[in-house]
mmCIF file of C-alpha atoms and ligand atoms in Angstrom:
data_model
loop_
_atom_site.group_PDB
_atom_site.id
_atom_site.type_symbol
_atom_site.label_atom_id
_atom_site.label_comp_id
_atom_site.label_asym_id
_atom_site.label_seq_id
_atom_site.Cartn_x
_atom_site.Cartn_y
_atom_site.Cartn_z
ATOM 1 C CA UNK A 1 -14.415 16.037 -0.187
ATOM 2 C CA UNK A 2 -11.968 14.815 2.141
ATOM 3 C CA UNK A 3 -13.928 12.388 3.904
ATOM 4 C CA UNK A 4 -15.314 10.904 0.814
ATOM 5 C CA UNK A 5 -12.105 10.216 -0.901
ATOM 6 C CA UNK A 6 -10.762 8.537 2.353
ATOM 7 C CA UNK A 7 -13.516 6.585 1.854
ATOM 8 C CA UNK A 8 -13.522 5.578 -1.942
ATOM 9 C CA UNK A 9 -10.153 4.440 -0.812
ATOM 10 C CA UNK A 10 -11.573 2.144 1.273
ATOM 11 C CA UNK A 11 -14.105 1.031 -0.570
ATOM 12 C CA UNK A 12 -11.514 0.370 -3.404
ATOM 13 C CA UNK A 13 -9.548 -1.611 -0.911
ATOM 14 C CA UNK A 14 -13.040 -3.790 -0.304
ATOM 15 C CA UNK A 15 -13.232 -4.794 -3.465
ATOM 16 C CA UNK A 16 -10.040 -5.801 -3.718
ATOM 17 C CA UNK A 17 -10.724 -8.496 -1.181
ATOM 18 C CA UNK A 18 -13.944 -9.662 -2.037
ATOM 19 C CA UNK A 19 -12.500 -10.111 -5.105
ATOM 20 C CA UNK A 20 -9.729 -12.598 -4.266
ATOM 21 C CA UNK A 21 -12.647 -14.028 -1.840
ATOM 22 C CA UNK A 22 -14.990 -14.512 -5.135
ATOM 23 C CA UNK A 23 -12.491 -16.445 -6.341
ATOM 24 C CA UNK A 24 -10.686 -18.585 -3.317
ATOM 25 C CA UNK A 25 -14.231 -19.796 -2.349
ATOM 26 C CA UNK A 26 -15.225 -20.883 -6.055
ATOM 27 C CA UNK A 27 -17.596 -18.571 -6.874
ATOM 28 C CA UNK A 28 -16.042 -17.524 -9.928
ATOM 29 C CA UNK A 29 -13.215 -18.883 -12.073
ATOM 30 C CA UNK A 30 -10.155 -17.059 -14.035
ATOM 31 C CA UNK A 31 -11.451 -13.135 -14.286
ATOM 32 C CA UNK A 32 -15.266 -13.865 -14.539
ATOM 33 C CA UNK A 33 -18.096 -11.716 -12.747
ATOM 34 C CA UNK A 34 -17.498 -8.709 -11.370
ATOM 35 C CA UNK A 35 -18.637 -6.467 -7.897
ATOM 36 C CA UNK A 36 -19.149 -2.976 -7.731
ATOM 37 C CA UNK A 37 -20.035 -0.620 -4.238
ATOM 38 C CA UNK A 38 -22.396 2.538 -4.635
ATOM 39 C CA UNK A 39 -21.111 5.174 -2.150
ATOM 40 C CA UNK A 40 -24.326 7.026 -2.624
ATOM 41 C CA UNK A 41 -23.219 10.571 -0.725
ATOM 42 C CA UNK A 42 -21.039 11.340 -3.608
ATOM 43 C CA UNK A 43 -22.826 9.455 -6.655
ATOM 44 C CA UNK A 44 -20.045 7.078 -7.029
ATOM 45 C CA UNK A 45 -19.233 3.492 -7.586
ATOM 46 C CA UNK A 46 -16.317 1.859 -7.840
ATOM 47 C CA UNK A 47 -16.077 -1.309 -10.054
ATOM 48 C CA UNK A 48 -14.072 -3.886 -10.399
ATOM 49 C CA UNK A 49 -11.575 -3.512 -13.521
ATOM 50 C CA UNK A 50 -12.208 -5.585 -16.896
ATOM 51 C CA UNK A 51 -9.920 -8.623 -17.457
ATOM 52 C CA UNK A 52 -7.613 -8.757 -14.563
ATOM 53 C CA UNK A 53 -6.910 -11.532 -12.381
ATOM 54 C CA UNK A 54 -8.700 -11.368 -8.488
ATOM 55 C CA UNK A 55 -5.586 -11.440 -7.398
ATOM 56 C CA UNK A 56 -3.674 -9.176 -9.251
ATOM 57 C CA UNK A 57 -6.404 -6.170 -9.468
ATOM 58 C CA UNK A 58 -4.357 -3.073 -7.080
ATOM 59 C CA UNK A 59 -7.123 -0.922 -5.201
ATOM 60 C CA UNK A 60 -5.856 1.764 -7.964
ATOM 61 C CA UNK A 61 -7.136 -0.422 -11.036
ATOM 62 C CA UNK A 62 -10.886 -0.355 -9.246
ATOM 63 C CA UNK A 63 -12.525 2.207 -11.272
ATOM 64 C CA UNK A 64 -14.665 4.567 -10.244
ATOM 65 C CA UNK A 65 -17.720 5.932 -12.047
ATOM 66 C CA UNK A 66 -20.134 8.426 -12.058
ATOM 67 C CA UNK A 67 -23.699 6.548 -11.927
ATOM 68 C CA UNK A 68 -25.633 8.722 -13.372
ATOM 69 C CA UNK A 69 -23.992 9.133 -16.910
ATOM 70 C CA UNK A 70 -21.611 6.097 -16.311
ATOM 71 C CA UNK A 71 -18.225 8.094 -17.275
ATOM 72 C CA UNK A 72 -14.765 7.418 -16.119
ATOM 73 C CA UNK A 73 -13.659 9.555 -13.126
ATOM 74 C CA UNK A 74 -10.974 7.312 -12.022
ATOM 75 C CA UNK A 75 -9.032 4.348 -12.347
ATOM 76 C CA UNK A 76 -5.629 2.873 -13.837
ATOM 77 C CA UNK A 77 -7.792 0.289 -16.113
ATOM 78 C CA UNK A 78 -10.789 -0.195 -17.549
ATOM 79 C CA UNK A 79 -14.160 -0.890 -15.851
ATOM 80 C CA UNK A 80 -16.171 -4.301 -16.118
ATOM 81 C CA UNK A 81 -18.063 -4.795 -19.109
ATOM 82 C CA UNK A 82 -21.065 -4.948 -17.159
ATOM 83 C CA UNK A 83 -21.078 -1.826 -15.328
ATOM 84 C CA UNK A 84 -24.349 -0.675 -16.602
ATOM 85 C CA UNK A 85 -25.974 -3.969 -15.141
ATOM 86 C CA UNK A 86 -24.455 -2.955 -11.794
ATOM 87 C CA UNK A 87 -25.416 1.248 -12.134
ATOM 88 C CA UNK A 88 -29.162 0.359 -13.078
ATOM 89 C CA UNK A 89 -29.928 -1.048 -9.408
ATOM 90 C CA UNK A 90 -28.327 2.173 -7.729
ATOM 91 C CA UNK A 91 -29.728 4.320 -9.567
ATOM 92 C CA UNK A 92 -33.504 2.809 -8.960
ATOM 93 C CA UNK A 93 -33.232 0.833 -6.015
ATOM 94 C CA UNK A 94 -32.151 2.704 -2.353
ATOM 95 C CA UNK A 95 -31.723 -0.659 -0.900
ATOM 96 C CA UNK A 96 -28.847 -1.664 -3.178
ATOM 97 C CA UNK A 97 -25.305 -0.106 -2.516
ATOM 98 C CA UNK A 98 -23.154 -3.434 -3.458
ATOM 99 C CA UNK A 99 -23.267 -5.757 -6.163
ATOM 100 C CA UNK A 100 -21.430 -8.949 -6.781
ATOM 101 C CA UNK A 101 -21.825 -11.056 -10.158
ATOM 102 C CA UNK A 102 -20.675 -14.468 -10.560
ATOM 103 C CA UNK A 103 -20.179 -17.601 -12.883
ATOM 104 C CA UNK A 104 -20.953 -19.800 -9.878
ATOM 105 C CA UNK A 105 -20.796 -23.725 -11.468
ATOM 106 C CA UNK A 106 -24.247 -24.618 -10.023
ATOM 107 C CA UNK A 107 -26.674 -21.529 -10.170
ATOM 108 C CA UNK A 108 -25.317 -20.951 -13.727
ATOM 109 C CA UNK A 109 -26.170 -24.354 -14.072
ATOM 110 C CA UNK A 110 -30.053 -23.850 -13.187
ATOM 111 C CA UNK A 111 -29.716 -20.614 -15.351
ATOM 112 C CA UNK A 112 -28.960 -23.128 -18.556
ATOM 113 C CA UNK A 113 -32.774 -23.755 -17.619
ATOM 114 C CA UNK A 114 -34.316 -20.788 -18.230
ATOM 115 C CA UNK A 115 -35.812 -21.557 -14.845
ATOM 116 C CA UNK A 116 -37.135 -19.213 -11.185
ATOM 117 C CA UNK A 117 -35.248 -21.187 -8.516
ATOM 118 C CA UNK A 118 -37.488 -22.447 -6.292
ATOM 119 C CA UNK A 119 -37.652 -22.224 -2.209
ATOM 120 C CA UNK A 120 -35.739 -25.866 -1.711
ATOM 121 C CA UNK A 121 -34.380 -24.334 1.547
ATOM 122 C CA UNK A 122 -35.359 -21.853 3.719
ATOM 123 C CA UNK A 123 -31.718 -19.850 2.900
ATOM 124 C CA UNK A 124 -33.527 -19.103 -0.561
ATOM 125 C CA UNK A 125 -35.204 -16.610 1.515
ATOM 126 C CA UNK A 126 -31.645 -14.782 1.500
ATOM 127 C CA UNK A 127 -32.735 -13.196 -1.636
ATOM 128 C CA UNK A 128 -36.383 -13.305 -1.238
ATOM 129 C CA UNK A 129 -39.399 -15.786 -1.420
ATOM 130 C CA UNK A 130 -37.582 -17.163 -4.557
ATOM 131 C CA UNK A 131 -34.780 -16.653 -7.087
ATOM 132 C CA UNK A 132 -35.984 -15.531 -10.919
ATOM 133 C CA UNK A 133 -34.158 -16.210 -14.022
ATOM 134 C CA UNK A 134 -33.412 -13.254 -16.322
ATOM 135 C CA UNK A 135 -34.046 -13.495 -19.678
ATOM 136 C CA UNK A 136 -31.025 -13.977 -22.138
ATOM 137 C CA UNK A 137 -29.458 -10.894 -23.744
ATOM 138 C CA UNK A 138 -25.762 -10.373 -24.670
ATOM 139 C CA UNK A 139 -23.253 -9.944 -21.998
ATOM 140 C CA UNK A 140 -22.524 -6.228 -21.461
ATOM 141 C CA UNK A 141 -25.613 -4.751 -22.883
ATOM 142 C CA UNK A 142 -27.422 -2.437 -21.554
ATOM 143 C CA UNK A 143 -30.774 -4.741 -22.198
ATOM 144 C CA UNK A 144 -29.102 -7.111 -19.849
ATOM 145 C CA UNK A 145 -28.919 -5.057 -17.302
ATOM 146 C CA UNK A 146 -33.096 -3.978 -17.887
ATOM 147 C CA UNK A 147 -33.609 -7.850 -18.120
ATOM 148 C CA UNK A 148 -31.701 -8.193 -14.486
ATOM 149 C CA UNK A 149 -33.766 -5.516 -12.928
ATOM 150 C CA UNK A 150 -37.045 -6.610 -13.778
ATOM 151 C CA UNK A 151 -35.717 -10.388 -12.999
ATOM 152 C CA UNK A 152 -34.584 -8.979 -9.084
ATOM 153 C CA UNK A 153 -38.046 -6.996 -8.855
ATOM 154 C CA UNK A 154 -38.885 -7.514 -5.108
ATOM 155 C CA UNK A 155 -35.624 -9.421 -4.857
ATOM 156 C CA UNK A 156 -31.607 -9.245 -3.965
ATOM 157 C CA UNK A 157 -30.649 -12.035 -6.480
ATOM 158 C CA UNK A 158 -31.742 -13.349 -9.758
ATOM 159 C CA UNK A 159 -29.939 -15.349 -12.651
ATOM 160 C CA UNK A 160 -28.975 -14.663 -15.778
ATOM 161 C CA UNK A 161 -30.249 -16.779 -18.680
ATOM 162 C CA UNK A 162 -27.025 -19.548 -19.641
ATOM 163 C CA UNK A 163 -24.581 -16.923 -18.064
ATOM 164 C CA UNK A 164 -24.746 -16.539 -13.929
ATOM 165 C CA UNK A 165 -25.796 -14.982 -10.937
ATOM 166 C CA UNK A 166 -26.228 -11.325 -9.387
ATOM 167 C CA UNK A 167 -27.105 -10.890 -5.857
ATOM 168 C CA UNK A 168 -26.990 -7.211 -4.201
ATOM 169 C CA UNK A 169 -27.686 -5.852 -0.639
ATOM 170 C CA UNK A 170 -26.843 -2.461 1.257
ATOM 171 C CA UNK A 171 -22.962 -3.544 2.030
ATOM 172 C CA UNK A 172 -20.715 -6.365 0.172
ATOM 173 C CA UNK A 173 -20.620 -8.708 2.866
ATOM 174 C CA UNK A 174 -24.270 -8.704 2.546
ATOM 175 C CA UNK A 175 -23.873 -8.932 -1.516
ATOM 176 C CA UNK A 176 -21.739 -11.702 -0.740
ATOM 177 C CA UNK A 177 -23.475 -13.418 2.068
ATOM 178 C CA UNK A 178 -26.444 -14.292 -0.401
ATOM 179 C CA UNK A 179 -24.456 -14.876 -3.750
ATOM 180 C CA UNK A 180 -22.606 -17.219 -1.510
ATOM 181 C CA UNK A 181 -26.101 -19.157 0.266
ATOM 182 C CA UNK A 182 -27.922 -18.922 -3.655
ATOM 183 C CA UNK A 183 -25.213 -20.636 -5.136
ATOM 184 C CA UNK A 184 -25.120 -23.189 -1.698
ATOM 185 C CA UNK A 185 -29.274 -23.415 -2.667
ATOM 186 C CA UNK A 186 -28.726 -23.926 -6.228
ATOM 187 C CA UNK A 187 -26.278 -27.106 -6.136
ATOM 188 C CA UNK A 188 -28.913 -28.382 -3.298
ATOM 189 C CA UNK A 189 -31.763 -27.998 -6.051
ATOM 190 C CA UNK A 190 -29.121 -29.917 -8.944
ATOM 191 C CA UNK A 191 -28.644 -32.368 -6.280
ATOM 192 C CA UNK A 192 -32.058 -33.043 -4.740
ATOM 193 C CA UNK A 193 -33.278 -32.931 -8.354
ATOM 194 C CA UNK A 194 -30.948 -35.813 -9.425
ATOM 195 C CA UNK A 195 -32.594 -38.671 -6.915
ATOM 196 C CA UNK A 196 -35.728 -37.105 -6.971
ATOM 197 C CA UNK A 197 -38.374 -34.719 -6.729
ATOM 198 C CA UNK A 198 -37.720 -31.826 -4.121
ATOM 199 C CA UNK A 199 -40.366 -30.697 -1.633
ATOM 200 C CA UNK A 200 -40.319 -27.086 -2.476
ATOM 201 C CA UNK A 201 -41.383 -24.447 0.956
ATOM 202 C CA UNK A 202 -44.866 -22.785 0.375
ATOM 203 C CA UNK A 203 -44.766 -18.992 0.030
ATOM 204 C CA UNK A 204 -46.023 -18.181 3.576
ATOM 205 C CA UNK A 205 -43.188 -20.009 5.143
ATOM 206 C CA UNK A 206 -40.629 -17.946 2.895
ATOM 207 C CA UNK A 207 -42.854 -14.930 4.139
ATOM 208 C CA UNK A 208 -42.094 -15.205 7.530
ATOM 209 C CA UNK A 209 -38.090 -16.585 7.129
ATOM 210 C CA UNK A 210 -37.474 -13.242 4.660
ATOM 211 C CA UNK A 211 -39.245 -11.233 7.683
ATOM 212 C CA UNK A 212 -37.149 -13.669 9.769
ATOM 213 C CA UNK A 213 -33.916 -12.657 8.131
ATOM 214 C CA UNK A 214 -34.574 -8.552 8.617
ATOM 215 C CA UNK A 215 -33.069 -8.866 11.755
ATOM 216 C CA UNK A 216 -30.937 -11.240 11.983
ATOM 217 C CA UNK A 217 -28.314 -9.496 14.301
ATOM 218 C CA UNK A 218 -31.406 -9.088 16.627
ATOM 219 C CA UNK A 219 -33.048 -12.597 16.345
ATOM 220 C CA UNK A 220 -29.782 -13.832 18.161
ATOM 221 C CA UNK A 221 -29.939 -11.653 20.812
ATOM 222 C CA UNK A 222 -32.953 -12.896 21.869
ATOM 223 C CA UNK A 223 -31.968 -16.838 21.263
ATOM 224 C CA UNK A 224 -28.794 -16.261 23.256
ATOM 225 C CA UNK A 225 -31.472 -15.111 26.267
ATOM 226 C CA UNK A 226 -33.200 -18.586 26.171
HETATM 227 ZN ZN1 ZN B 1 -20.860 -12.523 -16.508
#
């Protein structure tokens, strides 16, 4: 158990900094959204606390839960109100083990619309072929969190009906990297909407840019040979 609590720690201590990053880079405002990590050997994830500041939250106050009952097993505060939004995905999807929510200004914008965000640019492809809209329940419910997994079937992002964004992937930087390029997508789509009608990509090319994006790391590689 040694090993795993060494790393809770420093999982604890991730969140922590993502946090403040959430926040320095405008994704969120004041204590809005919330990011959890899955550490899936042990069957728990630690989630940002309820109501504190990004920048005053101590890796202490990140809470950690069991995911398959949701209790308490540790923390000096009290978990996000939408921790069952964030155990749903790792408890039914294996590709999931980080989750960041936000209140981003322009992809809660398009989720005022009720709308799928369309492929505008090829960085949709981040989260998939497209971006769905959840339907509206009450923040904190549990049928918000069923509403957000159906929405990110096939997906790592979707957003939530006149309230935000979620975007997961297997690490936080990767939870971050697309909440981050949806939200970059999203003001492109306000924008490009406001002077007129934007050429949206056809599914084939967002196909191959999702295969595309698999591997990444690799891709390079082989550009750096040319
Ligand atoms: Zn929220």
């Amino acid at each position: 158990m040694g090993g795993a609590k060494v790393k809770l720690q420093h999982i604890r201590e991730e969140i922590v900094e993502y946090g403040k990053k959430l926040s320095k880079e405008s994704l969120t405002k004041g204590t809005g959204g919330n990011l959890s990590v899955f550490h899936r050997e042990t069957g728990i994830m630690a989630i940002s606390p309820s109501g504190i500041d990004y920048y005053e939250i101590k890796p202490e106050q990140v809470v950690l839960l069991d995911v398959e009952i949701g209790s308490v097993i540790e923390g000096e505060a009290l978990p996000s109100s939408e921790r069952d939004m964030h155990r749903i995905f790792y408890k039914y999807r294996d590709d999931i083990n980080a989750i960041i929510h936000t209140h981003s200004t322009f992809a809660t914008a398009i989720s005022c619309l009720n709308i799928t965000l369309p492929a505008v640019h090829y960085l949709v492809a981040l989260a998939g072929v497209d971006v769905p809209c959840a339907d509206y329940a009450t923040y904190g419910t549990v049928a918000l969190a069923k509403n957000a997994f159906k929405a990110m079937e096939g997906r790592k992002a979707c957003l939530l009906a006149n309230h935000g964004m979620l975007s997961g992937g297997k690490s936080l930087s990767e939870a971050y990297n697309i909440a981050e390029g949806i939200e970059f997508c999203s003001e492109l789509y306000y924008r490009a909407k406001s002077i007129g009608e934007p050429v949206i990509l056809p599914k084939d090319e967002m196909l191959r840019v999702v295969e595309r994006f698999k591997d990444y790391g690799k891709k390079w590689e082989e550009h750096d040979m040319i």
